[in-house]
JSON list of C-alpha atoms in Angstrom, two decimals:
[
{"chain": "A", "resi": 1307, "resn": "MET", "atom": "CA", "xyz": [72.81, 208.24, 359.50]},
{"chain": "A", "resi": 1308, "resn": "PHE", "atom": "CA", "xyz": [71.98, 208.69, 355.82]},
{"chain": "A", "resi": 1309, "resn": "GLU", "atom": "CA", "xyz": [73.80, 210.62, 353.15]},
{"chain": "A", "resi": 1310, "resn": "ILE", "atom": "CA", "xyz": [71.85, 213.51, 351.67]},
{"chain": "A", "resi": 1311, "resn": "ASP", "atom": "CA", "xyz": [74.47, 214.90, 349.29]},
{"chain": "A", "resi": 1312, "resn": "PRO", "atom": "CA", "xyz": [77.43, 212.72, 348.28]},
{"chain": "A", "resi": 1313, "resn": "ASN", "atom": "CA", "xyz": [79.22, 215.84, 347.02]},
{"chain": "A", "resi": 1314, "resn": "SER", "atom": "CA", "xyz": [79.25, 217.61, 350.38]},
{"chain": "A", "resi": 1315, "resn": "GLN", "atom": "CA", "xyz": [81.02, 217.09, 353.67]},
{"chain": "A", "resi": 1316, "resn": "ALA", "atom": "CA", "xyz": [78.37, 219.08, 355.57]},
{"chain": "A", "resi": 1317, "resn": "ASN", "atom": "CA", "xyz": [76.22, 217.25, 358.15]},
{"chain": "A", "resi": 1318, "resn": "LEU", "atom": "CA", "xyz": [72.97, 218.13, 356.39]},
{"chain": "A", "resi": 1319, "resn": "ASP", "atom": "CA", "xyz": [71.23, 215.17, 358.00]},
{"chain": "A", "resi": 1320, "resn": "GLU", "atom": "CA", "xyz": [71.70, 216.84, 361.40]},
{"chain": "A", "resi": 1321, "resn": "VAL", "atom": "CA", "xyz": [71.42, 220.58, 360.87]},
{"chain": "A", "resi": 1322, "resn": "VAL", "atom": "CA", "xyz": [70.46, 222.90, 358.01]},
{"chain": "A", "resi": 1323, "resn": "THR", "atom": "CA", "xyz": [70.85, 226.61, 357.28]},
{"chain": "A", "resi": 1324, "resn": "THR", "atom": "CA", "xyz": [67.56, 228.50, 356.99]},
{"chain": "A", "resi": 1325, "resn": "HIS", "atom": "CA", "xyz": [69.04, 231.97, 356.44]},
{"chain": "A", "resi": 1326, "resn": "LEU", "atom": "CA", "xyz": [72.47, 233.55, 356.09]},
{"chain": "A", "resi": 1327, "resn": "HIS", "atom": "CA", "xyz": [73.75, 237.10, 356.30]},
{"chain": "A", "resi": 1328, "resn": "LEU", "atom": "CA", "xyz": [76.99, 238.20, 354.62]},
{"chain": "A", "resi": 1329, "resn": "SER", "atom": "CA", "xyz": [79.04, 241.11, 355.91]},
{"chain": "A", "resi": 1330, "resn": "LEU", "atom": "CA", "xyz": [82.00, 241.55, 353.56]},
{"chain": "A", "resi": 1331, "resn": "ALA", "atom": "CA", "xyz": [84.47, 244.20, 352.52]},
{"chain": "A", "resi": 1332, "resn": "VAL", "atom": "CA", "xyz": [85.96, 244.23, 349.02]},
{"chain": "A", "resi": 1333, "resn": "ASP", "atom": "CA", "xyz": [89.75, 244.52, 348.97]},
{"chain": "A", "resi": 1334, "resn": "PHE", "atom": "CA", "xyz": [90.85, 245.32, 345.42]},
{"chain": "A", "resi": 1335, "resn": "LYS", "atom": "CA", "xyz": [94.49, 245.70, 346.42]},
{"chain": "A", "resi": 1336, "resn": "ASP", "atom": "CA", "xyz": [94.81, 242.09, 347.59]},
{"chain": "A", "resi": 1337, "resn": "GLY", "atom": "CA", "xyz": [91.97, 240.75, 345.43]},
{"chain": "A", "resi": 1338, "resn": "VAL", "atom": "CA", "xyz": [89.99, 239.24, 348.32]},
{"chain": "A", "resi": 1339, "resn": "LEU", "atom": "CA", "xyz": [86.76, 239.57, 350.25]},
{"chain": "A", "resi": 1340, "resn": "ARG", "atom": "CA", "xyz": [87.08, 239.96, 354.02]},
{"chain": "A", "resi": 1341, "resn": "GLY", "atom": "CA", "xyz": [84.37, 239.69, 356.64]},
{"chain": "A", "resi": 1342, "resn": "SER", "atom": "CA", "xyz": [81.92, 237.21, 358.07]},
{"chain": "A", "resi": 1343, "resn": "VAL", "atom": "CA", "xyz": [78.83, 235.14, 357.43]},
{"chain": "A", "resi": 1344, "resn": "VAL", "atom": "CA", "xyz": [76.09, 234.46, 359.97]},
{"chain": "A", "resi": 1345, "resn": "HIS", "atom": "CA", "xyz": [74.14, 231.22, 359.55]},
{"chain": "A", "resi": 1346, "resn": "ASP", "atom": "CA", "xyz": [70.71, 230.77, 361.10]},
{"chain": "A", "resi": 1347, "resn": "LEU", "atom": "CA", "xyz": [70.55, 227.01, 361.65]},
{"chain": "A", "resi": 1348, "resn": "GLU", "atom": "CA", "xyz": [67.92, 224.50, 362.72]},
{"chain": "A", "resi": 1349, "resn": "ALA", "atom": "CA", "xyz": [68.57, 220.98, 363.97]},
{"chain": "A", "resi": 1350, "resn": "VAL", "atom": "CA", "xyz": [66.77, 218.25, 362.02]},
{"chain": "A", "resi": 1351, "resn": "SER", "atom": "CA", "xyz": [67.81, 215.44, 364.35]},
{"chain": "A", "resi": 1352, "resn": "ASP", "atom": "CA", "xyz": [68.61, 214.98, 368.05]},
{"chain": "A", "resi": 1353, "resn": "ASN", "atom": "CA", "xyz": [71.93, 215.26, 369.88]},
{"chain": "A", "resi": 1354, "resn": "VAL", "atom": "CA", "xyz": [73.63, 217.50, 367.33]},
{"chain": "A", "resi": 1355, "resn": "THR", "atom": "CA", "xyz": [77.04, 218.41, 368.75]},
{"chain": "A", "resi": 1356, "resn": "ARG", "atom": "CA", "xyz": [78.65, 220.16, 365.80]},
{"chain": "A", "resi": 1357, "resn": "VAL", "atom": "CA", "xyz": [77.99, 221.95, 362.53]},
{"chain": "A", "resi": 1358, "resn": "VAL", "atom": "CA", "xyz": [80.05, 221.11, 359.45]},
{"chain": "A", "resi": 1359, "resn": "PHE", "atom": "CA", "xyz": [80.35, 223.51, 356.51]},
{"chain": "A", "resi": 1360, "resn": "ASP", "atom": "CA", "xyz": [82.01, 223.03, 353.13]},
{"chain": "A", "resi": 1361, "resn": "THR", "atom": "CA", "xyz": [84.86, 225.45, 352.39]},
{"chain": "A", "resi": 1362, "resn": "ASN", "atom": "CA", "xyz": [87.38, 225.76, 349.60]},
{"chain": "A", "resi": 1363, "resn": "HIS", "atom": "CA", "xyz": [90.44, 228.01, 349.61]},
{"chain": "A", "resi": 1364, "resn": "LEU", "atom": "CA", "xyz": [89.20, 230.18, 352.49]},
{"chain": "A", "resi": 1365, "resn": "VAL", "atom": "CA", "xyz": [91.11, 231.51, 355.48]},
{"chain": "A", "resi": 1366, "resn": "VAL", "atom": "CA", "xyz": [88.84, 231.09, 358.51]},
{"chain": "A", "resi": 1367, "resn": "SER", "atom": "CA", "xyz": [89.91, 233.14, 361.52]},
{"chain": "A", "resi": 1368, "resn": "GLY", "atom": "CA", "xyz": [87.17, 232.29, 364.01]},
{"chain": "A", "resi": 1369, "resn": "ALA", "atom": "CA", "xyz": [83.76, 230.78, 364.72]},
{"chain": "A", "resi": 1370, "resn": "TYR", "atom": "CA", "xyz": [81.21, 232.10, 367.20]},
{"chain": "A", "resi": 1371, "resn": "VAL", "atom": "CA", "xyz": [77.80, 231.14, 368.54]},
{"chain": "A", "resi": 1372, "resn": "LEU", "atom": "CA", "xyz": [75.62, 234.26, 368.76]},
{"chain": "A", "resi": 1373, "resn": "GLU", "atom": "CA", "xyz": [73.50, 234.60, 371.87]},
{"chain": "A", "resi": 1374, "resn": "GLY", "atom": "CA", "xyz": [71.68, 237.91, 371.81]},
{"chain": "A", "resi": 1375, "resn": "ASP", "atom": "CA", "xyz": [74.34, 240.60, 371.59]},
{"chain": "A", "resi": 1376, "resn": "ASP", "atom": "CA", "xyz": [77.08, 238.23, 372.74]},
{"chain": "A", "resi": 1377, "resn": "ALA", "atom": "CA", "xyz": [79.40, 236.25, 370.48]},
{"chain": "A", "resi": 1378, "resn": "VAL", "atom": "CA", "xyz": [80.82, 233.16, 372.17]},
{"chain": "A", "resi": 1379, "resn": "SER", "atom": "CA", "xyz": [83.97, 231.77, 370.58]},
{"chain": "A", "resi": 1380, "resn": "VAL", "atom": "CA", "xyz": [83.69, 228.04, 369.88]},
{"chain": "A", "resi": 1381, "resn": "PRO", "atom": "CA", "xyz": [86.27, 225.43, 368.79]},
{"chain": "A", "resi": 1382, "resn": "MET", "atom": "CA", "xyz": [86.62, 224.70, 365.11]},
{"chain": "A", "resi": 1383, "resn": "ASP", "atom": "CA", "xyz": [88.53, 222.08, 363.15]},
{"chain": "A", "resi": 1384, "resn": "MET", "atom": "CA", "xyz": [89.66, 222.18, 359.51]},
{"chain": "A", "resi": 1385, "resn": "SER", "atom": "CA", "xyz": [91.82, 219.08, 359.40]},
{"chain": "A", "resi": 1386, "resn": "THR", "atom": "CA", "xyz": [89.48, 217.07, 357.15]},
{"chain": "A", "resi": 1387, "resn": "THR", "atom": "CA", "xyz": [90.21, 217.70, 353.49]},
{"chain": "A", "resi": 1388, "resn": "HIS", "atom": "CA", "xyz": [88.95, 216.18, 350.25]},
{"chain": "A", "resi": 1389, "resn": "PRO", "atom": "CA", "xyz": [90.70, 216.50, 346.86]},
{"chain": "A", "resi": 1390, "resn": "VAL", "atom": "CA", "xyz": [87.47, 217.60, 345.17]},
{"chain": "A", "resi": 1391, "resn": "PHE", "atom": "CA", "xyz": [85.06, 218.82, 347.86]},
{"chain": "A", "resi": 1392, "resn": "GLY", "atom": "CA", "xyz": [87.54, 221.04, 349.68]},
{"chain": "A", "resi": 1393, "resn": "VAL", "atom": "CA", "xyz": [88.03, 221.49, 353.41]},
{"chain": "A", "resi": 1394, "resn": "ALA", "atom": "CA", "xyz": [85.38, 220.64, 355.99]},
{"chain": "A", "resi": 1395, "resn": "LEU", "atom": "CA", "xyz": [84.91, 223.33, 358.63]},
{"chain": "A", "resi": 1396, "resn": "ALA", "atom": "CA", "xyz": [83.67, 221.52, 361.74]},
{"chain": "A", "resi": 1397, "resn": "ILE", "atom": "CA", "xyz": [82.38, 223.82, 364.50]},
{"chain": "A", "resi": 1398, "resn": "SER", "atom": "CA", "xyz": [81.71, 222.42, 367.97]},
{"chain": "A", "resi": 1399, "resn": "LEU", "atom": "CA", "xyz": [78.53, 223.54, 369.72]},
{"chain": "A", "resi": 1400, "resn": "PRO", "atom": "CA", "xyz": [78.63, 224.53, 373.41]},
{"chain": "A", "resi": 1401, "resn": "THR", "atom": "CA", "xyz": [75.52, 222.42, 374.10]},
{"chain": "A", "resi": 1402, "resn": "PRO", "atom": "CA", "xyz": [73.92, 219.66, 371.98]},
{"chain": "A", "resi": 1403, "resn": "LEU", "atom": "CA", "xyz": [70.87, 220.55, 369.92]},
{"chain": "A", "resi": 1404, "resn": "SER", "atom": "CA", "xyz": [67.63, 218.60, 369.82]},
{"chain": "A", "resi": 1405, "resn": "LYS", "atom": "CA", "xyz": [65.45, 218.37, 366.73]},
{"chain": "A", "resi": 1406, "resn": "GLY", "atom": "CA", "xyz": [63.83, 221.75, 366.12]},
{"chain": "A", "resi": 1407, "resn": "ASP", "atom": "CA", "xyz": [66.37, 223.72, 368.16]},
{"chain": "A", "resi": 1408, "resn": "LYS", "atom": "CA", "xyz": [67.87, 226.77, 366.49]},
{"chain": "A", "resi": 1409, "resn": "VAL", "atom": "CA", "xyz": [71.30, 228.36, 366.73]},
{"chain": "A", "resi": 1410, "resn": "ARG", "atom": "CA", "xyz": [73.12, 231.26, 365.06]},
{"chain": "A", "resi": 1411, "resn": "ILE", "atom": "CA", "xyz": [76.78, 230.86, 364.10]},
{"chain": "A", "resi": 1412, "resn": "ARG", "atom": "CA", "xyz": [79.14, 233.53, 362.79]},
{"chain": "A", "resi": 1413, "resn": "VAL", "atom": "CA", "xyz": [82.22, 232.56, 360.81]},
{"chain": "A", "resi": 1414, "resn": "ASP", "atom": "CA", "xyz": [84.94, 235.16, 360.23]},
{"chain": "A", "resi": 1415, "resn": "TYR", "atom": "CA", "xyz": [86.93, 234.54, 357.07]},
{"chain": "A", "resi": 1416, "resn": "ASN", "atom": "CA", "xyz": [88.52, 235.90, 353.97]},
{"chain": "A", "resi": 1417, "resn": "THR", "atom": "CA", "xyz": [88.82, 234.57, 350.45]},
{"chain": "A", "resi": 1418, "resn": "THR", "atom": "CA", "xyz": [92.13, 233.89, 348.71]},
{"chain": "A", "resi": 1419, "resn": "SER", "atom": "CA", "xyz": [93.47, 234.19, 345.19]},
{"chain": "A", "resi": 1420, "resn": "GLU", "atom": "CA", "xyz": [92.52, 230.52, 344.66]},
{"chain": "A", "resi": 1421, "resn": "SER", "atom": "CA", "xyz": [88.89, 230.91, 345.73]},
{"chain": "A", "resi": 1422, "resn": "GLY", "atom": "CA", "xyz": [86.55, 229.71, 342.99]},
{"chain": "A", "resi": 1423, "resn": "ALA", "atom": "CA", "xyz": [83.70, 231.74, 341.46]},
{"chain": "A", "resi": 1424, "resn": "LEU", "atom": "CA", "xyz": [85.46, 234.97, 342.45]},
{"chain": "A", "resi": 1425, "resn": "GLN", "atom": "CA", "xyz": [87.13, 237.27, 339.96]},
{"chain": "A", "resi": 1426, "resn": "PHE", "atom": "CA", "xyz": [88.78, 240.64, 340.39]},
{"chain": "A", "resi": 1427, "resn": "LEU", "atom": "CA", "xyz": [89.12, 242.29, 336.98]},
{"chain": "A", "resi": 1428, "resn": "THR", "atom": "CA", "xyz": [91.58, 245.11, 336.45]},
{"chain": "A", "resi": 1429, "resn": "PRO", "atom": "CA", "xyz": [91.08, 247.78, 333.78]},
{"chain": "A", "resi": 1430, "resn": "GLU", "atom": "CA", "xyz": [93.62, 245.95, 331.62]},
{"chain": "A", "resi": 1431, "resn": "TYR", "atom": "CA", "xyz": [91.29, 242.96, 331.26]},
{"chain": "A", "resi": 1432, "resn": "ASP", "atom": "CA", "xyz": [88.71, 242.50, 328.52]},
{"chain": "A", "resi": 1433, "resn": "SER", "atom": "CA", "xyz": [86.18, 245.31, 328.79]},
{"chain": "A", "resi": 1434, "resn": "PRO", "atom": "CA", "xyz": [82.42, 245.19, 328.15]},
{"chain": "A", "resi": 1435, "resn": "ALA", "atom": "CA", "xyz": [83.05, 248.14, 325.86]},
{"chain": "A", "resi": 1436, "resn": "VAL", "atom": "CA", "xyz": [84.78, 245.74, 323.45]},
{"chain": "A", "resi": 1437, "resn": "LYS", "atom": "CA", "xyz": [82.01, 243.92, 321.59]},
{"chain": "A", "resi": 1438, "resn": "LEU", "atom": "CA", "xyz": [82.25, 241.30, 318.87]},
{"chain": "A", "resi": 1439, "resn": "THR", "atom": "CA", "xyz": [80.30, 238.92, 316.68]},
{"chain": "A", "resi": 1440, "resn": "TYR", "atom": "CA", "xyz": [81.08, 235.22, 316.63]},
{"chain": "A", "resi": 1441, "resn": "SER", "atom": "CA", "xyz": [80.49, 231.94, 314.84]},
{"chain": "A", "resi": 1442, "resn": "ALA", "atom": "CA", "xyz": [81.04, 228.38, 315.98]},
{"chain": "A", "resi": 1443, "resn": "ASP", "atom": "CA", "xyz": [81.03, 224.73, 314.93]},
{"chain": "A", "resi": 1444, "resn": "ILE", "atom": "CA", "xyz": [80.30, 222.49, 317.93]},
{"chain": "A", "resi": 1445, "resn": "THR", "atom": "CA", "xyz": [80.45, 218.69, 317.68]},
{"chain": "A", "resi": 1446, "resn": "ALA", "atom": "CA", "xyz": [78.42, 216.56, 320.11]},
{"chain": "A", "resi": 1447, "resn": "PRO", "atom": "CA", "xyz": [77.53, 212.85, 320.37]},
{"chain": "A", "resi": 1448, "resn": "ASN", "atom": "CA", "xyz": [74.04, 211.87, 319.22]},
{"chain": "A", "resi": 1449, "resn": "PRO", "atom": "CA", "xyz": [71.33, 212.33, 320.38]},
{"chain": "A", "resi": 1450, "resn": "LEU", "atom": "CA", "xyz": [72.52, 215.28, 322.50]},
{"chain": "A", "resi": 1451, "resn": "ARG", "atom": "CA", "xyz": [71.63, 218.78, 321.33]},
{"chain": "A", "resi": 1452, "resn": "VAL", "atom": "CA", "xyz": [73.90, 221.85, 321.38]},
{"chain": "A", "resi": 1453, "resn": "LEU", "atom": "CA", "xyz": [72.71, 225.41, 322.01]},
{"chain": "A", "resi": 1454, "resn": "MET", "atom": "CA", "xyz": [74.62, 228.68, 322.09]},
{"chain": "A", "resi": 1455, "resn": "SER", "atom": "CA", "xyz": [73.91, 232.38, 322.62]},
{"chain": "A", "resi": 1456, "resn": "ALA", "atom": "CA", "xyz": [73.66, 232.57, 318.83]},
{"chain": "A", "resi": 1457, "resn": "ILE", "atom": "CA", "xyz": [71.45, 231.52, 315.95]},
{"chain": "A", "resi": 1458, "resn": "ASN", "atom": "CA", "xyz": [71.68, 227.88, 314.85]},
{"chain": "A", "resi": 1459, "resn": "ILE", "atom": "CA", "xyz": [72.34, 228.09, 311.12]},
{"chain": "A", "resi": 1460, "resn": "GLY", "atom": "CA", "xyz": [72.48, 224.38, 310.39]},
{"chain": "A", "resi": 1461, "resn": "SER", "atom": "CA", "xyz": [73.89, 221.04, 311.37]},
{"chain": "A", "resi": 1462, "resn": "GLU", "atom": "CA", "xyz": [75.88, 218.26, 309.76]},
{"chain": "A", "resi": 1463, "resn": "SER", "atom": "CA", "xyz": [75.82, 214.56, 310.62]},
{"chain": "A", "resi": 1464, "resn": "GLN", "atom": "CA", "xyz": [79.19, 212.87, 311.15]},
{"chain": "A", "resi": 1465, "resn": "GLY", "atom": "CA", "xyz": [78.56, 209.22, 312.02]},
{"chain": "A", "resi": 1466, "resn": "ASP", "atom": "CA", "xyz": [77.40, 209.01, 315.62]},
{"chain": "A", "resi": 1467, "resn": "HIS", "atom": "CA", "xyz": [78.06, 212.74, 316.14]},
{"chain": "A", "resi": 1468, "resn": "THR", "atom": "CA", "xyz": [76.46, 215.94, 314.86]},
{"chain": "A", "resi": 1469, "resn": "VAL", "atom": "CA", "xyz": [78.18, 219.25, 314.12]},
{"chain": "A", "resi": 1470, "resn": "TYR", "atom": "CA", "xyz": [75.99, 222.22, 315.06]},
{"chain": "A", "resi": 1471, "resn": "LYS", "atom": "CA", "xyz": [76.77, 225.53, 313.36]},
{"chain": "A", "resi": 1472, "resn": "PHE", "atom": "CA", "xyz": [76.07, 228.91, 314.97]},
{"chain": "A", "resi": 1473, "resn": "LEU", "atom": "CA", "xyz": [76.26, 232.56, 314.01]},
{"chain": "A", "resi": 1474, "resn": "GLN", "atom": "CA", "xyz": [75.84, 235.60, 316.23]},
{"chain": "A", "resi": 1475, "resn": "LYS", "atom": "CA", "xyz": [75.65, 238.76, 314.13]},
{"chain": "A", "resi": 1476, "resn": "THR", "atom": "CA", "xyz": [74.80, 241.09, 317.00]},
{"chain": "A", "resi": 1477, "resn": "THR", "atom": "CA", "xyz": [77.93, 242.47, 318.66]},
{"chain": "A", "resi": 1478, "resn": "MET", "atom": "CA", "xyz": [78.31, 241.38, 322.29]},
{"chain": "A", "resi": 1479, "resn": "PRO", "atom": "CA", "xyz": [80.88, 241.26, 325.11]},
{"chain": "A", "resi": 1480, "resn": "SER", "atom": "CA", "xyz": [82.86, 238.02, 325.13]},
{"chain": "A", "resi": 1481, "resn": "TYR", "atom": "CA", "xyz": [81.58, 237.07, 328.59]},
{"chain": "A", "resi": 1482, "resn": "LEU", "atom": "CA", "xyz": [78.09, 236.56, 327.10]},
{"chain": "A", "resi": 1483, "resn": "LEU", "atom": "CA", "xyz": [79.27, 233.69, 324.91]},
{"chain": "A", "resi": 1484, "resn": "ALA", "atom": "CA", "xyz": [77.35, 230.69, 326.26]},
{"chain": "A", "resi": 1485, "resn": "LEU", "atom": "CA", "xyz": [77.36, 226.99, 325.33]},
{"chain": "A", "resi": 1486, "resn": "VAL", "atom": "CA", "xyz": [75.14, 224.16, 326.57]},
{"chain": "A", "resi": 1487, "resn": "CYS", "atom": "CA", "xyz": [74.90, 220.54, 325.49]},
{"chain": "A", "resi": 1488, "resn": "GLY", "atom": "CA", "xyz": [72.48, 217.91, 326.73]},
{"chain": "A", "resi": 1489, "resn": "ASN", "atom": "CA", "xyz": [69.25, 215.96, 326.31]},
{"chain": "A", "resi": 1490, "resn": "LEU", "atom": "CA", "xyz": [67.15, 218.97, 325.31]},
{"chain": "A", "resi": 1491, "resn": "ALA", "atom": "CA", "xyz": [63.73, 219.52, 323.77]},
{"chain": "A", "resi": 1492, "resn": "LYS", "atom": "CA", "xyz": [62.19, 222.76, 322.52]},
{"chain": "A", "resi": 1493, "resn": "ALA", "atom": "CA", "xyz": [58.78, 224.38, 323.08]},
{"chain": "A", "resi": 1494, "resn": "ASP", "atom": "CA", "xyz": [57.89, 227.54, 321.18]},
{"chain": "A", "resi": 1495, "resn": "ILE", "atom": "CA", "xyz": [56.30, 230.35, 323.20]},
{"chain": "A", "resi": 1496, "resn": "SER", "atom": "CA", "xyz": [55.97, 232.74, 320.26]},
{"chain": "A", "resi": 1497, "resn": "PRO", "atom": "CA", "xyz": [57.58, 233.14, 316.83]},
{"chain": "A", "resi": 1498, "resn": "ARG", "atom": "CA", "xyz": [60.70, 234.55, 318.52]},
{"chain": "A", "resi": 1499, "resn": "CYS", "atom": "CA", "xyz": [60.59, 233.05, 322.02]},
{"chain": "A", "resi": 1500, "resn": "ALA", "atom": "CA", "xyz": [61.16, 229.44, 323.03]},
{"chain": "A", "resi": 1501, "resn": "VAL", "atom": "CA", "xyz": [62.29, 227.33, 325.95]},
{"chain": "A", "resi": 1502, "resn": "TRP", "atom": "CA", "xyz": [64.67, 224.39, 325.96]},
{"chain": "A", "resi": 1503, "resn": "THR", "atom": "CA", "xyz": [64.81, 221.80, 328.70]},
{"chain": "A", "resi": 1504, "resn": "GLU", "atom": "CA", "xyz": [64.74, 218.04, 329.30]},
{"chain": "A", "resi": 1505, "resn": "PRO", "atom": "CA", "xyz": [61.91, 216.41, 327.30]},
{"chain": "A", "resi": 1506, "resn": "GLU", "atom": "CA", "xyz": [60.07, 215.32, 330.45]},
{"chain": "A", "resi": 1507, "resn": "ASN", "atom": "CA", "xyz": [59.99, 218.92, 331.72]},
{"chain": "A", "resi": 1508, "resn": "VAL", "atom": "CA", "xyz": [59.24, 220.78, 328.51]},
{"chain": "A", "resi": 1509, "resn": "ASP", "atom": "CA", "xyz": [55.49, 221.26, 329.10]},
{"chain": "A", "resi": 1510, "resn": "ALA", "atom": "CA", "xyz": [56.00, 222.57, 332.63]},
{"chain": "A", "resi": 1511, "resn": "CYS", "atom": "CA", "xyz": [58.80, 224.85, 331.44]},
{"chain": "A", "resi": 1512, "resn": "ALA", "atom": "CA", "xyz": [56.64, 226.27, 328.64]},
{"chain": "A", "resi": 1513, "resn": "TRP", "atom": "CA", "xyz": [53.88, 227.00, 331.17]},
{"chain": "A", "resi": 1514, "resn": "GLU", "atom": "CA", "xyz": [56.34, 228.69, 333.52]},
{"chain": "A", "resi": 1515, "resn": "PHE", "atom": "CA", "xyz": [57.56, 231.02, 330.75]},
{"chain": "A", "resi": 1516, "resn": "ALA", "atom": "CA", "xyz": [54.22, 231.51, 328.97]},
{"chain": "A", "resi": 1517, "resn": "GLU", "atom": "CA", "xyz": [54.41, 235.30, 329.52]},
{"chain": "A", "resi": 1518, "resn": "MET", "atom": "CA", "xyz": [57.84, 235.60, 327.91]},
{"chain": "A", "resi": 1519, "resn": "GLU", "atom": "CA", "xyz": [56.64, 237.28, 324.72]},
{"chain": "A", "resi": 1520, "resn": "LYS", "atom": "CA", "xyz": [54.49, 239.72, 326.71]},
{"chain": "A", "resi": 1521, "resn": "SER", "atom": "CA", "xyz": [57.43, 240.59, 328.97]},
{"chain": "A", "resi": 1522, "resn": "LEU", "atom": "CA", "xyz": [59.72, 241.10, 326.00]},
{"chain": "A", "resi": 1523, "resn": "LYS", "atom": "CA", "xyz": [57.19, 243.35, 324.27]},
{"chain": "A", "resi": 1524, "resn": "THR", "atom": "CA", "xyz": [56.82, 245.44, 327.43]},
{"chain": "A", "resi": 1525, "resn": "ALA", "atom": "CA", "xyz": [60.60, 245.84, 327.64]},
{"chain": "A", "resi": 1526, "resn": "GLU", "atom": "CA", "xyz": [60.72, 246.92, 324.00]},
{"chain": "A", "resi": 1527, "resn": "ASP", "atom": "CA", "xyz": [58.02, 249.52, 324.61]},
{"chain": "A", "resi": 1528, "resn": "LEU", "atom": "CA", "xyz": [60.04, 250.94, 327.48]},
{"chain": "A", "resi": 1529, "resn": "ILE", "atom": "CA", "xyz": [63.53, 250.76, 325.96]},
{"chain": "A", "resi": 1530, "resn": "SER", "atom": "CA", "xyz": [64.14, 249.75, 322.34]},
{"chain": "A", "resi": 1531, "resn": "PRO", "atom": "CA", "xyz": [63.52, 246.86, 319.93]},
{"chain": "A", "resi": 1532, "resn": "TYR", "atom": "CA", "xyz": [65.12, 243.58, 321.00]},
{"chain": "A", "resi": 1533, "resn": "SER", "atom": "CA", "xyz": [67.96, 242.80, 318.58]},
{"chain": "A", "resi": 1534, "resn": "TRP", "atom": "CA", "xyz": [68.90, 239.32, 319.74]}
]
């Protein structure tokens, strides 16, 4: 058995999800999502006896194999934990799968206050109606490049580091403040449009976004001049 993803506890070498359907209700009072997810799965090896999913800070109440209109409850185990990858949800299958076999599994669950990538914002939090300008000085080790959702107004060498200076004069919500640092190269699409990516991918990226200026001009014709 080989390891496909060292950052996952899922048995991706045995079975993979080809489609999923979410059925969730938003609970603002408790700040959680409640409902279920249905995975359409296909075995990629023989004698698959279980399906393992990655979870993190979820409350799982049940697992079911769907057979037509019937939902058959199946055993599940969440005793395997990892300090970084979370909790493995291991679901036992009623019959082993052979390569190419398909199965549908429903998992009933709800999120918790510790669930990542999930935010419930109350009216008291920062509002998109509050907009601001910003400036920044970002120091990075050479030869890495820094980009922000702002105009680069210069840089300053400091030994084996470089300080990149940015200014955003267009007011914006604070959640649009973005920062990226890495091995980046630039390709101009037009006088005001460019792409940044790894040097080995820059030509392909420029080709992929070759219509950027045309798309931006169309948006301006429909709405208003682009001020960014």
